[in-house]
XYZ file of C-alpha atoms in Angstrom:
779
model
C 0.179 -0.069 0.067
C 1.382 3.397 -0.851
C 1.970 6.059 1.749
C -0.798 8.193 0.108
C -3.282 5.404 0.290
C -2.245 4.579 3.924
C -2.846 8.173 4.866
C -6.356 8.002 3.068
C -7.243 4.740 4.880
C -6.128 6.396 8.279
C -8.218 9.337 7.617
C -11.427 7.443 6.849
C -10.929 5.159 9.895
C -10.466 8.240 12.140
C -13.762 9.837 10.662
C -15.661 6.659 10.980
C -14.495 6.151 14.806
C -15.013 9.800 15.590
C -18.728 9.410 14.184
C -19.213 6.227 15.987
C -17.773 8.004 19.106
C -20.320 10.838 18.796
C -23.330 8.452 18.143
C -22.387 6.495 21.282
C -21.732 9.598 23.478
C -24.172 9.968 26.204
C -25.701 13.444 27.138
C -27.892 14.232 30.071
C -31.190 15.277 29.178
C -34.029 17.169 31.128
C -36.887 17.917 28.845
C -40.477 18.423 30.432
C -43.477 17.135 28.567
C -44.689 19.853 26.268
C -45.337 20.538 22.523
C -43.168 18.226 20.215
C -41.674 21.196 18.243
C -40.352 22.728 21.372
C -39.149 19.485 22.931
C -37.085 18.869 19.729
C -35.709 22.258 20.040
C -34.561 21.422 23.509
C -33.143 18.077 22.354
C -31.136 19.532 19.800
C -29.495 22.116 22.199
C -28.771 19.717 24.991
C -27.367 17.208 22.660
C -25.478 19.678 20.381
C -26.784 17.555 17.347
C -27.997 19.519 14.226
C -31.756 18.602 13.629
C -33.850 18.520 10.549
C -37.642 18.013 10.696
C -40.570 19.589 8.814
C -42.507 21.902 11.168
C -45.928 20.391 9.854
C -45.015 17.067 11.358
C -44.774 18.141 14.894
C -47.699 20.393 14.859
C -50.257 19.459 17.391
C -48.269 16.682 18.899
C -47.224 16.392 22.730
C -44.018 14.971 23.721
C -43.395 12.828 26.853
C -41.080 13.819 29.708
C -37.352 12.854 29.061
C -34.998 12.876 31.830
C -31.556 10.835 32.180
C -28.389 10.012 30.377
C -28.882 8.832 26.826
C -27.258 8.871 23.381
C -28.779 11.273 20.989
C -30.435 8.569 19.161
C -31.963 6.905 22.272
C -33.205 10.481 23.574
C -34.902 10.872 20.192
C -36.484 7.238 20.171
C -38.012 8.171 23.710
C -39.094 11.535 22.695
C -40.811 10.410 19.609
C -42.661 7.373 20.981
C -46.155 7.295 20.104
C -45.969 10.487 17.789
C -45.967 8.532 14.516
C -42.611 9.941 13.752
C -39.367 8.219 13.451
C -35.667 9.691 13.166
C -32.388 8.757 11.472
C -28.884 9.724 12.296
C -26.409 10.748 9.314
C -22.943 10.272 9.482
C -22.178 13.664 10.495
C -24.438 13.592 13.478
C -27.358 15.400 11.914
C -30.800 13.904 13.142
C -33.536 13.833 10.656
C -37.347 13.480 12.015
C -40.183 12.291 9.643
C -43.420 10.484 9.507
C -43.279 6.809 9.725
C -44.952 6.455 6.399
C -44.864 9.684 4.654
C -46.332 10.270 1.032
C -45.553 13.792 1.101
C -42.151 15.518 0.962
C -42.160 18.291 3.201
C -39.962 21.460 3.529
C -37.444 20.695 6.236
C -36.759 23.313 9.142
C -33.353 23.374 10.537
C -33.260 23.754 14.410
C -30.173 24.565 16.453
C -31.786 25.631 19.810
C -28.979 27.835 20.693
C -30.988 30.982 21.293
C -33.694 29.754 23.721
C -31.365 27.392 25.556
C -28.044 28.816 25.480
C -26.835 28.642 29.216
C -25.052 32.126 28.585
C -28.084 33.848 27.644
C -30.115 35.990 29.996
C -33.556 35.187 28.303
C -35.713 32.709 30.420
C -38.829 31.155 28.620
C -40.318 28.983 31.583
C -40.788 29.506 35.329
C -42.295 26.987 38.010
C -42.510 29.274 41.033
C -45.782 31.065 39.635
C -47.814 27.923 39.014
C -45.670 25.052 40.796
C -45.692 23.549 37.051
C -43.272 24.315 34.379
C -45.099 26.851 32.405
C -44.006 29.298 29.543
C -43.779 32.798 31.096
C -45.548 33.939 27.985
C -48.693 31.866 29.091
C -48.405 33.103 32.686
C -50.881 35.678 33.557
C -48.451 37.253 36.068
C -45.387 39.432 36.642
C -42.400 37.023 36.638
C -38.623 37.860 36.291
C -36.031 35.103 36.169
C -32.315 35.841 37.107
C -30.361 33.186 35.312
C -26.797 32.154 36.554
C -25.345 33.633 33.613
C -26.316 37.157 34.619
C -25.243 36.464 38.158
C -21.730 35.225 36.826
C -21.476 38.191 34.137
C -21.977 40.776 36.816
C -19.823 38.750 39.204
C -22.578 39.433 41.829
C -21.224 38.992 45.495
C -24.671 38.860 47.250
C -28.180 37.997 46.398
C -29.357 41.388 47.294
C -26.845 42.891 44.361
C -28.552 40.284 42.034
C -32.043 41.365 42.741
C -31.237 44.868 41.439
C -31.834 43.404 37.809
C -35.825 43.149 38.666
C -37.837 46.260 38.523
C -39.697 47.554 41.716
C -37.532 45.594 44.122
C -35.765 47.075 47.055
C -33.614 44.258 48.413
C -31.836 43.584 51.804
C -28.709 45.784 52.711
C -25.931 43.098 53.088
C -24.459 45.037 56.124
C -27.688 44.399 58.158
C -27.823 41.519 60.278
C -29.758 38.695 59.019
C -32.593 38.877 61.459
C -35.581 39.690 59.471
C -36.270 39.619 55.616
C -36.506 43.157 54.503
C -36.808 42.923 50.806
C -39.588 44.918 49.447
C -41.283 44.489 46.118
C -43.908 47.076 44.586
C -43.438 48.762 48.186
C -44.534 46.048 50.284
C -42.800 43.384 52.394
C -41.948 40.328 50.437
C -40.962 36.959 51.330
C -37.879 34.737 50.187
C -38.423 31.101 49.340
C -35.810 28.508 48.995
C -36.696 25.719 46.856
C -40.447 26.243 47.877
C -39.862 26.872 51.696
C -40.506 30.212 53.186
C -37.579 31.529 54.860
C -39.293 33.504 57.526
C -36.391 35.235 59.391
C -34.017 34.208 56.623
C -31.342 33.563 59.185
C -27.613 32.819 58.579
C -25.601 33.630 55.516
C -28.599 34.793 53.331
C -26.260 36.723 50.727
C -24.306 33.726 49.397
C -24.698 33.077 45.948
C -22.558 29.847 45.720
C -25.440 27.426 45.623
C -27.956 29.429 43.316
C -28.929 28.061 40.049
C -31.546 30.832 39.392
C -33.822 33.369 41.155
C -37.401 33.879 40.196
C -39.192 36.997 41.334
C -43.001 37.060 41.494
C -44.574 40.400 41.976
C -47.821 41.373 43.948
C -49.894 38.799 46.104
C -49.038 35.235 46.024
C -51.169 33.729 48.751
C -52.507 30.693 46.855
C -49.588 28.342 46.247
C -47.244 29.322 49.199
C -47.646 29.332 53.084
C -45.359 28.680 55.941
C -43.560 31.123 58.691
C -46.389 33.746 59.241
C -48.514 32.993 56.249
C -48.786 33.909 52.459
C -46.828 36.452 50.789
C -48.735 39.961 50.423
C -46.357 41.960 48.620
C -44.284 39.496 46.461
C -41.723 36.824 46.829
C -38.202 35.957 45.844
C -37.910 32.285 44.753
C -34.362 30.861 44.978
C -33.702 27.474 43.047
C -30.732 25.540 44.373
C -28.215 23.906 42.352
C -28.936 20.192 42.173
C -26.704 17.095 41.359
C -26.416 16.378 37.588
C -25.373 13.152 35.623
C -22.001 14.459 34.383
C -19.375 14.874 36.830
C -18.038 18.506 37.039
C -15.652 20.231 39.631
C -14.845 23.869 40.474
C -12.590 25.458 42.904
C -12.304 29.283 43.121
C -11.145 32.159 45.196
C -12.350 35.774 45.120
C -10.347 38.615 46.658
C -11.155 42.354 46.899
C -11.099 45.807 48.196
C -11.218 46.273 52.118
C -9.508 42.776 52.744
C -12.151 40.732 51.137
C -11.440 37.014 50.749
C -13.831 34.330 49.731
C -12.608 30.835 48.642
C -15.586 28.549 47.388
C -15.990 24.980 45.927
C -18.620 23.379 43.615
C -18.267 19.372 43.470
C -20.740 17.584 41.410
C -19.841 13.877 41.488
C -22.347 10.954 40.224
C -21.577 7.794 42.340
C -23.575 5.544 40.014
C -26.157 6.378 37.181
C -28.745 6.208 39.921
C -27.101 8.209 42.720
C -25.805 11.785 42.441
C -24.202 14.015 44.596
C -23.422 17.643 44.809
C -21.626 19.960 47.333
C -21.288 23.616 47.401
C -19.553 25.885 49.909
C -18.096 29.271 50.368
C -16.238 30.979 53.252
C -16.172 34.902 53.409
C -13.943 37.093 55.418
C -14.160 40.890 54.673
C -13.421 44.226 56.254
C -15.467 47.298 55.408
C -15.235 50.833 54.510
C -17.085 51.312 57.491
C -15.434 51.507 60.825
C -15.156 48.819 63.081
C -17.465 46.584 60.735
C -15.661 43.318 59.903
C -17.847 40.355 58.343
C -17.151 36.562 58.651
C -19.869 34.127 57.208
C -19.860 30.735 55.615
C -22.278 28.611 53.704
C -22.308 24.739 53.094
C -24.735 22.775 50.920
C -24.589 18.952 50.523
C -27.068 17.311 48.232
C -27.942 13.676 47.381
C -30.211 12.616 44.625
C -31.840 9.035 44.045
C -33.134 8.485 40.681
C -34.270 5.931 38.235
C -33.672 8.473 35.520
C -37.499 8.032 34.351
C -40.241 8.173 36.740
C -39.015 8.802 40.291
C -36.430 11.110 41.836
C -35.749 11.569 45.503
C -33.460 14.458 46.799
C -32.306 15.274 50.116
C -30.836 18.624 50.710
C -28.721 20.282 53.711
C -27.870 23.775 54.548
C -25.546 25.057 57.315
C -24.620 28.583 57.291
C -23.599 31.245 59.898
C -23.010 35.232 59.801
C -20.893 37.211 62.485
C -20.281 40.730 62.254
C -20.582 43.935 64.792
C -24.282 45.211 64.633
C -24.495 48.317 62.258
C -27.290 50.313 62.990
C -26.732 53.166 60.353
C -26.556 56.731 60.761
C -29.327 59.301 61.636
C -31.018 61.589 59.088
C -29.591 64.622 60.970
C -26.125 65.031 60.043
C -26.320 63.102 56.909
C -29.214 64.271 54.674
C -30.479 67.089 56.726
C -29.177 69.458 59.702
C -26.302 71.835 59.992
C -23.509 69.531 60.902
C -22.115 66.576 59.497
C -21.382 63.232 60.805
C -18.380 61.515 59.625
C -19.620 59.073 56.590
C -17.799 56.004 58.172
C -18.785 56.376 61.585
C -19.720 53.110 63.627
C -22.181 53.619 66.272
C -20.510 52.033 69.537
C -17.087 51.162 70.874
C -14.418 49.546 68.441
C -14.683 46.477 70.669
C -18.191 45.851 70.104
C -18.907 42.238 70.499
C -20.239 40.268 67.255
C -23.816 39.915 66.446
C -24.495 36.468 64.832
C -26.977 34.740 62.704
C -27.188 30.977 61.834
C -29.317 28.293 60.506
C -29.233 24.601 59.968
C -31.664 22.982 57.851
C -32.363 19.530 56.139
C -35.110 19.124 53.496
C -36.387 16.297 51.212
C -38.209 16.331 47.778
C -39.687 13.247 46.042
C -40.985 13.481 42.543
C -43.062 10.712 40.750
C -44.549 10.305 37.404
C -47.488 7.643 37.490
C -48.115 8.022 33.621
C -48.341 10.499 31.008
C -51.021 12.340 32.919
C -50.711 12.300 36.551
C -47.404 13.271 38.638
C -46.718 14.026 42.334
C -44.378 16.205 44.348
C -43.849 15.811 48.097
C -41.702 18.122 50.288
C -40.809 18.126 53.930
C -38.203 20.278 55.984
C -36.969 20.706 59.349
C -34.837 23.637 60.113
C -33.478 25.347 63.195
C -32.047 29.082 63.278
C -31.115 31.704 65.718
C -29.538 35.347 65.899
C -28.387 37.443 68.353
C -27.968 41.120 68.016
C -25.744 43.587 70.275
C -25.700 47.191 70.006
C -25.272 50.458 71.783
C -28.664 51.796 70.040
C -29.234 55.642 69.413
C -32.116 57.200 71.240
C -33.276 60.618 69.767
C -36.091 63.058 69.896
C -38.149 60.340 68.371
C -36.914 57.589 70.546
C -35.266 54.672 68.796
C -36.219 56.135 65.201
C -33.474 58.466 66.270
C -33.481 60.686 63.099
C -32.964 63.670 65.283
C -30.799 64.658 68.192
C -32.102 64.031 71.835
C -30.724 67.561 72.495
C -28.408 69.847 70.662
C -26.187 67.539 68.570
C -26.224 64.947 71.088
C -28.179 61.310 70.997
C -28.711 59.074 74.291
C -27.182 55.605 74.011
C -28.795 52.116 74.983
C -27.418 49.052 75.603
C -29.295 46.632 73.592
C -29.509 42.937 72.982
C -32.253 41.012 70.955
C -32.089 37.304 70.877
C -34.353 34.926 69.119
C -34.293 31.169 68.229
C -36.685 29.189 65.688
C -37.724 25.842 65.189
C -39.834 24.813 62.085
C -41.325 21.438 60.541
C -43.018 22.102 57.142
C -44.729 19.759 54.801
C -45.958 20.614 51.237
C -47.529 18.334 48.622
C -49.259 18.499 45.379
C -50.415 16.272 42.409
C -50.357 17.603 38.805
C -52.565 15.834 35.773
C -51.966 17.143 32.411
C -54.445 16.266 29.611
C -56.282 17.426 26.449
C -59.815 17.833 25.913
C -61.321 18.872 22.681
C -59.632 22.225 21.586
C -58.043 22.798 25.134
C -54.809 21.654 26.843
C -55.344 21.516 30.435
C -52.982 21.243 33.581
C -54.553 20.668 36.944
C -52.858 21.196 40.253
C -54.124 19.968 43.499
C -51.995 20.436 46.747
C -51.704 21.166 50.589
C -49.088 22.435 53.131
C -48.749 22.608 56.887
C -46.189 24.571 58.699
C -45.479 24.865 62.390
C -42.895 27.378 63.815
C -41.875 27.998 67.407
C -40.041 31.630 67.807
C -38.902 32.278 71.041
C -36.394 35.191 72.646
C -35.827 38.423 74.430
C -35.090 41.982 74.148
C -33.184 43.943 76.862
C -32.062 47.428 77.004
C -30.530 49.809 79.550
C -28.853 53.218 79.526
C -25.279 53.590 78.497
C -24.492 57.373 78.101
C -24.694 59.898 75.191
C -22.637 60.802 72.367
C -22.142 64.021 70.252
C -21.980 62.729 66.571
C -20.325 65.798 65.214
C -17.106 64.298 67.165
C -18.210 60.667 67.890
C -16.534 59.070 70.768
C -17.703 55.905 72.696
C -15.821 55.533 75.873
C -18.143 53.307 77.680
C -17.801 49.537 76.838
C -20.886 47.581 75.913
C -22.356 45.540 78.814
C -25.118 43.089 78.737
C -28.082 45.157 79.513
C -30.224 42.400 81.041
C -30.803 38.897 82.176
C -30.849 37.400 78.749
C -33.635 35.104 79.630
C -36.278 33.970 76.844
C -39.515 35.815 77.752
C -41.404 36.223 74.434
C -42.912 33.047 72.729
C -44.724 32.880 69.377
C -45.888 29.959 67.883
C -47.077 30.185 64.054
C -49.450 27.401 62.863
C -50.414 27.773 58.945
C -52.000 25.349 56.586
C -54.254 25.295 53.780
C -55.495 23.318 50.447
C -55.547 24.676 46.947
C -56.669 23.651 43.619
C -55.508 25.274 40.233
C -56.833 24.882 36.714
C -54.453 26.064 33.757
C -56.266 25.715 30.225
C -55.026 26.745 26.993
C -57.949 27.407 24.207
C -56.769 26.967 20.586
C -53.277 27.622 21.550
C -54.194 31.363 22.056
C -56.240 32.010 25.063
C -54.300 30.794 28.409
C -56.640 30.877 31.363
C -55.699 30.480 35.138
C -57.989 30.048 38.150
C -57.325 28.935 41.633
C -58.654 29.047 45.174
C -56.928 28.285 48.490
C -58.420 27.545 51.665
C -56.052 29.170 53.776
C -55.398 29.050 57.816
C -53.167 31.324 59.879
C -52.833 31.017 63.517
C -50.600 32.904 65.938
C -50.145 32.386 69.627
C -48.074 35.131 71.214
C -47.385 35.343 75.054
C -44.799 36.525 77.456
C -43.514 35.535 80.847
C -45.129 38.556 82.199
C -48.548 37.190 81.299
C -49.334 39.148 78.071
C -51.252 37.054 75.529
C -52.362 37.501 71.939
C -53.996 34.822 70.280
C -55.385 35.186 66.800
C -56.487 32.735 63.908
C -58.361 33.088 60.605
C -59.517 30.702 57.834
C -60.168 32.201 54.499
C -60.823 31.598 50.931
C -58.141 33.280 48.693
C -59.024 33.111 45.169
C -56.797 33.996 41.924
C -57.695 34.337 38.541
C -56.073 35.437 35.346
C -55.648 35.054 31.448
C -53.116 35.580 28.601
C -54.508 36.255 24.978
C -51.571 35.810 22.328
C -52.248 38.683 19.935
C -49.540 37.055 17.756
C -46.885 34.701 18.101
C -44.603 37.679 19.758
C -47.236 39.588 21.633
C -49.700 38.570 24.501
C -51.872 40.609 26.808
C -52.380 39.588 30.401
C -54.391 40.412 33.415
C -54.445 38.829 36.916
C -56.213 39.213 40.251
C -55.155 37.502 43.483
C -55.303 37.740 47.318
C -53.082 36.767 50.296
C -53.152 36.545 53.880
C -50.120 36.424 56.602
C -50.148 36.818 60.270
C -49.097 39.630 62.604
C -45.763 38.740 64.232
C -44.334 40.058 67.363
C -47.165 42.696 67.862
C -48.961 43.122 71.152
C -52.536 43.601 70.142
C -55.906 44.766 71.859
C -57.924 41.624 71.520
C -57.420 38.796 69.008
C -55.146 40.096 66.065
C -56.537 39.633 62.807
C -54.072 38.538 59.785
C -52.841 41.185 57.467
C -54.583 40.693 53.964
C -53.873 42.266 50.544
C -55.152 42.072 47.021
C -53.566 42.699 43.641
C -54.898 43.412 40.181
C -52.393 43.759 37.353
C -52.272 43.682 33.638
C -49.850 44.261 30.877
C -48.129 43.220 27.625
C -45.818 40.100 27.515
C -43.419 40.069 24.363
C -41.256 37.326 22.894
C -39.782 38.867 19.717
C -37.780 36.617 17.378
C -36.843 34.730 20.181
C -34.510 37.391 21.189
C -36.180 40.504 22.857
C -38.239 39.262 25.810
C -40.089 40.818 28.735
C -43.080 42.581 29.891
C -44.684 46.109 30.573
C -46.993 46.055 33.386
C -49.434 48.133 35.633
C -50.616 47.344 38.800
C -52.639 47.999 42.175
C -52.100 46.389 45.519
C -54.217 46.777 48.540
C -52.891 46.129 51.851
C -55.289 45.867 54.778
C -55.308 45.243 58.392
C -52.049 46.610 58.861
C -50.720 46.492 62.758
C -51.036 50.129 63.843
C -50.619 51.595 67.537
C -53.986 52.157 69.317
C -53.314 55.502 70.914
C -56.541 54.826 73.158
C -55.047 52.201 74.767
C -53.081 52.783 78.072
C -50.323 50.034 77.041
C -50.178 51.523 73.435
C -51.101 48.098 71.939
C -51.611 47.561 68.351
C -54.820 46.909 66.324
C -55.168 45.624 62.670
C -56.672 48.385 60.963
C -54.324 50.191 58.942
C -54.849 50.687 54.920
C -52.060 51.199 52.686
C -52.027 51.025 48.653
C -49.288 50.695 45.922
C -49.613 51.496 42.407
C -47.186 51.486 39.584
C -45.663 50.850 36.019
C -42.769 48.441 35.386
C -41.010 46.975 32.527
C -38.431 44.349 32.324
C -36.494 43.297 29.294
C -33.884 41.073 27.967
C -32.505 41.173 24.600
C -30.316 38.513 23.248
C -29.191 40.770 20.220
C -26.674 38.190 19.175
C -24.885 34.832 20.415
C -22.254 37.344 21.621
C -24.288 40.415 23.057
C -26.723 40.268 25.836
C -28.679 43.226 27.206
C -30.861 43.601 30.417
C -32.959 46.711 31.334
C -35.637 47.620 33.767
C -37.698 50.469 35.055
C -40.258 50.964 37.792
C -42.288 53.768 38.838
C -43.897 52.935 42.382
C -46.518 54.890 44.227
C -46.681 53.172 47.682
C -48.647 55.312 50.403
C -50.851 55.103 53.262
C -54.619 55.516 52.473
C -55.792 56.313 56.183
C -54.343 58.145 59.103
C -54.564 55.359 61.650
C -50.781 54.800 61.826
C -50.061 58.214 63.323
C -49.001 59.607 59.992
C -51.076 61.859 57.751
C -53.291 59.767 55.204
C -51.249 59.985 51.682
C -47.829 59.785 53.357
C -45.374 57.771 51.380
C -43.969 54.315 52.478
C -40.577 54.396 53.704
C -37.473 53.032 51.828
C -39.524 53.126 48.572
C -38.022 55.187 45.610
C -40.628 56.673 43.164
C -38.415 55.844 40.357
C -35.674 53.210 39.806
C -33.959 51.481 36.977
C -31.199 49.170 35.570
C -29.378 48.876 32.242
C -26.747 46.148 31.659
C -24.914 44.788 28.703
C -22.327 41.896 28.225
C -20.403 41.364 24.997
C -18.459 37.800 24.522
C -15.774 38.106 21.833
C -16.238 35.437 19.019
C -13.090 36.059 17.137
C -10.772 33.027 17.320
C -7.766 34.783 18.615
C -9.543 36.282 21.791
C -12.505 33.732 22.072
C -13.238 33.273 25.815
C -12.922 36.959 26.688
C -16.024 38.902 27.593
C -16.707 42.475 28.652
C -19.823 44.181 30.458
C -21.020 47.197 32.077
C -24.133 48.848 33.397
C -25.628 51.387 35.531
C -28.239 51.148 38.432
C -30.070 54.448 39.366
C -32.907 55.282 41.726
C -34.615 58.399 42.871
C -35.068 59.753 46.646
C -36.847 57.695 49.134
C -38.324 58.639 52.527
C -36.570 57.357 55.640
C -39.354 56.657 57.723
C -43.278 56.774 57.584
C -43.271 60.090 59.139
C -42.027 61.674 55.681
C -39.750 64.137 57.409
C -36.492 63.219 55.447
C -35.387 61.651 52.232
C -32.318 59.938 51.191
C -30.482 61.085 47.985
C -31.048 60.035 44.545
C -28.175 58.315 43.032
C -26.525 56.415 40.325
C -23.759 53.672 40.230
C -21.658 52.451 37.243
C -20.362 48.938 37.434
C -17.900 47.223 34.918
C -16.473 43.699 34.476
C -14.125 41.674 32.228
C -13.622 37.783 32.042
C -11.470 35.473 30.232
C -12.066 31.644 29.995
C -9.358 29.242 28.722
C -10.280 25.627 28.682
C -10.672 24.750 32.473
C -9.622 28.206 33.741
C -11.439 31.348 34.375
C -10.045 34.734 35.510
C -12.434 37.599 35.882
C -12.438 41.340 37.398
C -15.257 43.670 38.370
C -15.045 47.276 39.547
C -18.226 48.705 41.337
C -19.269 52.253 41.604
C -16.694 52.851 39.106
C -17.117 57.017 39.189
C -16.634 56.777 43.003
C -20.254 58.533 43.528
C -20.915 59.559 47.160
C -24.495 59.277 48.481
C -26.540 57.893 51.351
C -29.012 54.941 51.015
C -31.927 54.376 53.204
C -31.128 51.821 55.884
C -34.015 50.206 57.489
C -33.063 50.095 61.013
C -35.935 51.282 62.977
C -36.420 54.081 60.622
C -34.950 57.472 60.004
C -31.377 55.988 59.242
C -29.153 56.030 55.983
C -25.863 54.093 55.203
C -22.965 55.885 53.218
C -22.133 54.357 49.633
C -18.910 52.503 49.492
C -17.312 54.290 46.889
C -15.192 52.554 44.073
C -14.494 48.953 44.699
C -12.840 46.102 42.965
C -12.648 42.405 42.927
C -10.975 39.510 41.197
C -12.081 36.064 40.898
C -10.004 33.164 39.712
C -11.271 29.273 39.235
C -10.403 26.183 37.712
C -12.754 23.384 36.372
C -11.666 19.756 36.772
């Protein structure tokens, strides 16, 4: 054989071997039951195989659910089962789908699946949080925004709160604040944070960690039908965090982040299947950081083990754990006088209290399990349970001013009083969730029925002690008195929250154009509050909570939606005159959803939320106890858009106009006063570009701006914070297994004061320019 013939033979054999390997290579597929055309697109994206099929052949057909590790051919076999279609695989790996016996040659359509399913895209097409079923966002009559992992990574976000700036109308927690309550606001009202479907209540521990987050789904307005636990159902909105779960293909990542003010953060993400039926994953990070604020140094850690058992077809059982802790001196912010108002200035970085202030801490330990089982092509079941323990302890030398602990004005002159304070709480929780889902077609309709129930018991006990510690002139702050324990430190306040309910929901699509949703919950909220001094406040209520909405497809790219829903939650840590009534809310919203050319997606929405039975002080009561009688309302317009302009260019933009106010004067403030912490206008713009040129492929750059207007510091509307804007920029380079990234925040070094929700009337100074560098390796 000549040398030329030998080379040709070797090339042919190599090509045949490569093709055979590609045909036998297994991929992990996770494709929900859906329209067959959409399922084929997802199969193409998850396998990387080119696909040819005639669009008419898939029209009106439904696919089965596909989950597990298969070759492309095996996956296509399972996906096409019962559809009357068959497939073939060409030598180059192209999959062709056609009818089993076709007398008509139809024009083929090429599917790549890259735009909708690109893991680097910001665009999300489906959400499970709004309906507890995997539903296209375009067909869901509610405001939904999804923050994908790609966006968190491109922006190199350090905290959950920072990530939430990507959603209109959200005022997130301040990361400096002790994790002792969930302070996120959506559309002006208190929101709840959920972790894998469970309400976080106090949201203790290292709540800002992003190491275990796969995506964040934000639902706006009342969400009282499908969710409960803690003190009840969300009345303002919810932030649903979805954890990273084990995958069938092994992956490992070690990384380290360093930054301004001695910021150090090692992290790890180890995904290791033990067998094809037993999968494991572990994520964790440790953070040690100084601060631009005097005295403040933060240590936190977050450990998340997960174990999954699956038959890769009908049944999956997952057990997840969470161990986290946060330690830091208690930062209470600075008063309005001396920062945003007054004839003197308090040094911006001042910490209220001695430099040797003992740390406050917050921690949580939890374990939960989830069972998913598919009985057949119609019925499926999901069951969940969680046991959690958490606690926090706050120590401070608290300011007392003319308005007591709000302290927005001096007690006299330029001087505030100081009180040693200690607040300690411990929680134990046991929750159960379950639902069954049925999917079926009837005539011109496609239907999904959800039937579910939940039950949660939460015990919360603790104490609050305080005592005088002197005074301070904040024009030249000095704290010579050391912190001392102000009381006996014995639990004397006890709360037991019991929430439960059942619900049913129907989603129905008529003629593939009108998408209707109707649901109702029978919800129960019970709160037993008592103290060791004999103060008792018990209240409970069972109520029907309805929800109804619809989406009408104007075209394949534009839809109109409208939605009405109600919610109910208990009143926590308030001493009421008589039995306390739960707080309630009702939301009406509507707007336009769009998905233009599978590139530009988002919505424009208008809404109104009525909030009633808000706890207000009863000034006729000698003990100044509360009554559930206040009324509030929020109205606004919001828009959220993502544009995958090309495979390389991703753009996100949002804007919110929010008018949240009191609609009576029962809270001791005039009717019409604006709610604290809520800016009237806010918005975000971000763009990221990934270079495609061969010589610099793997390089990406990004940049954006966040801006918001002024916001009142407290409900008395005496003082406002500054309006401000902040520019951020990032650059990253990935080469094979390695990644190096850098980000600069507040690029133009803007100085401003933000509202800081510590008892009202407080602000926190902006950090100024800061920079962070991240390096990681995958193996």
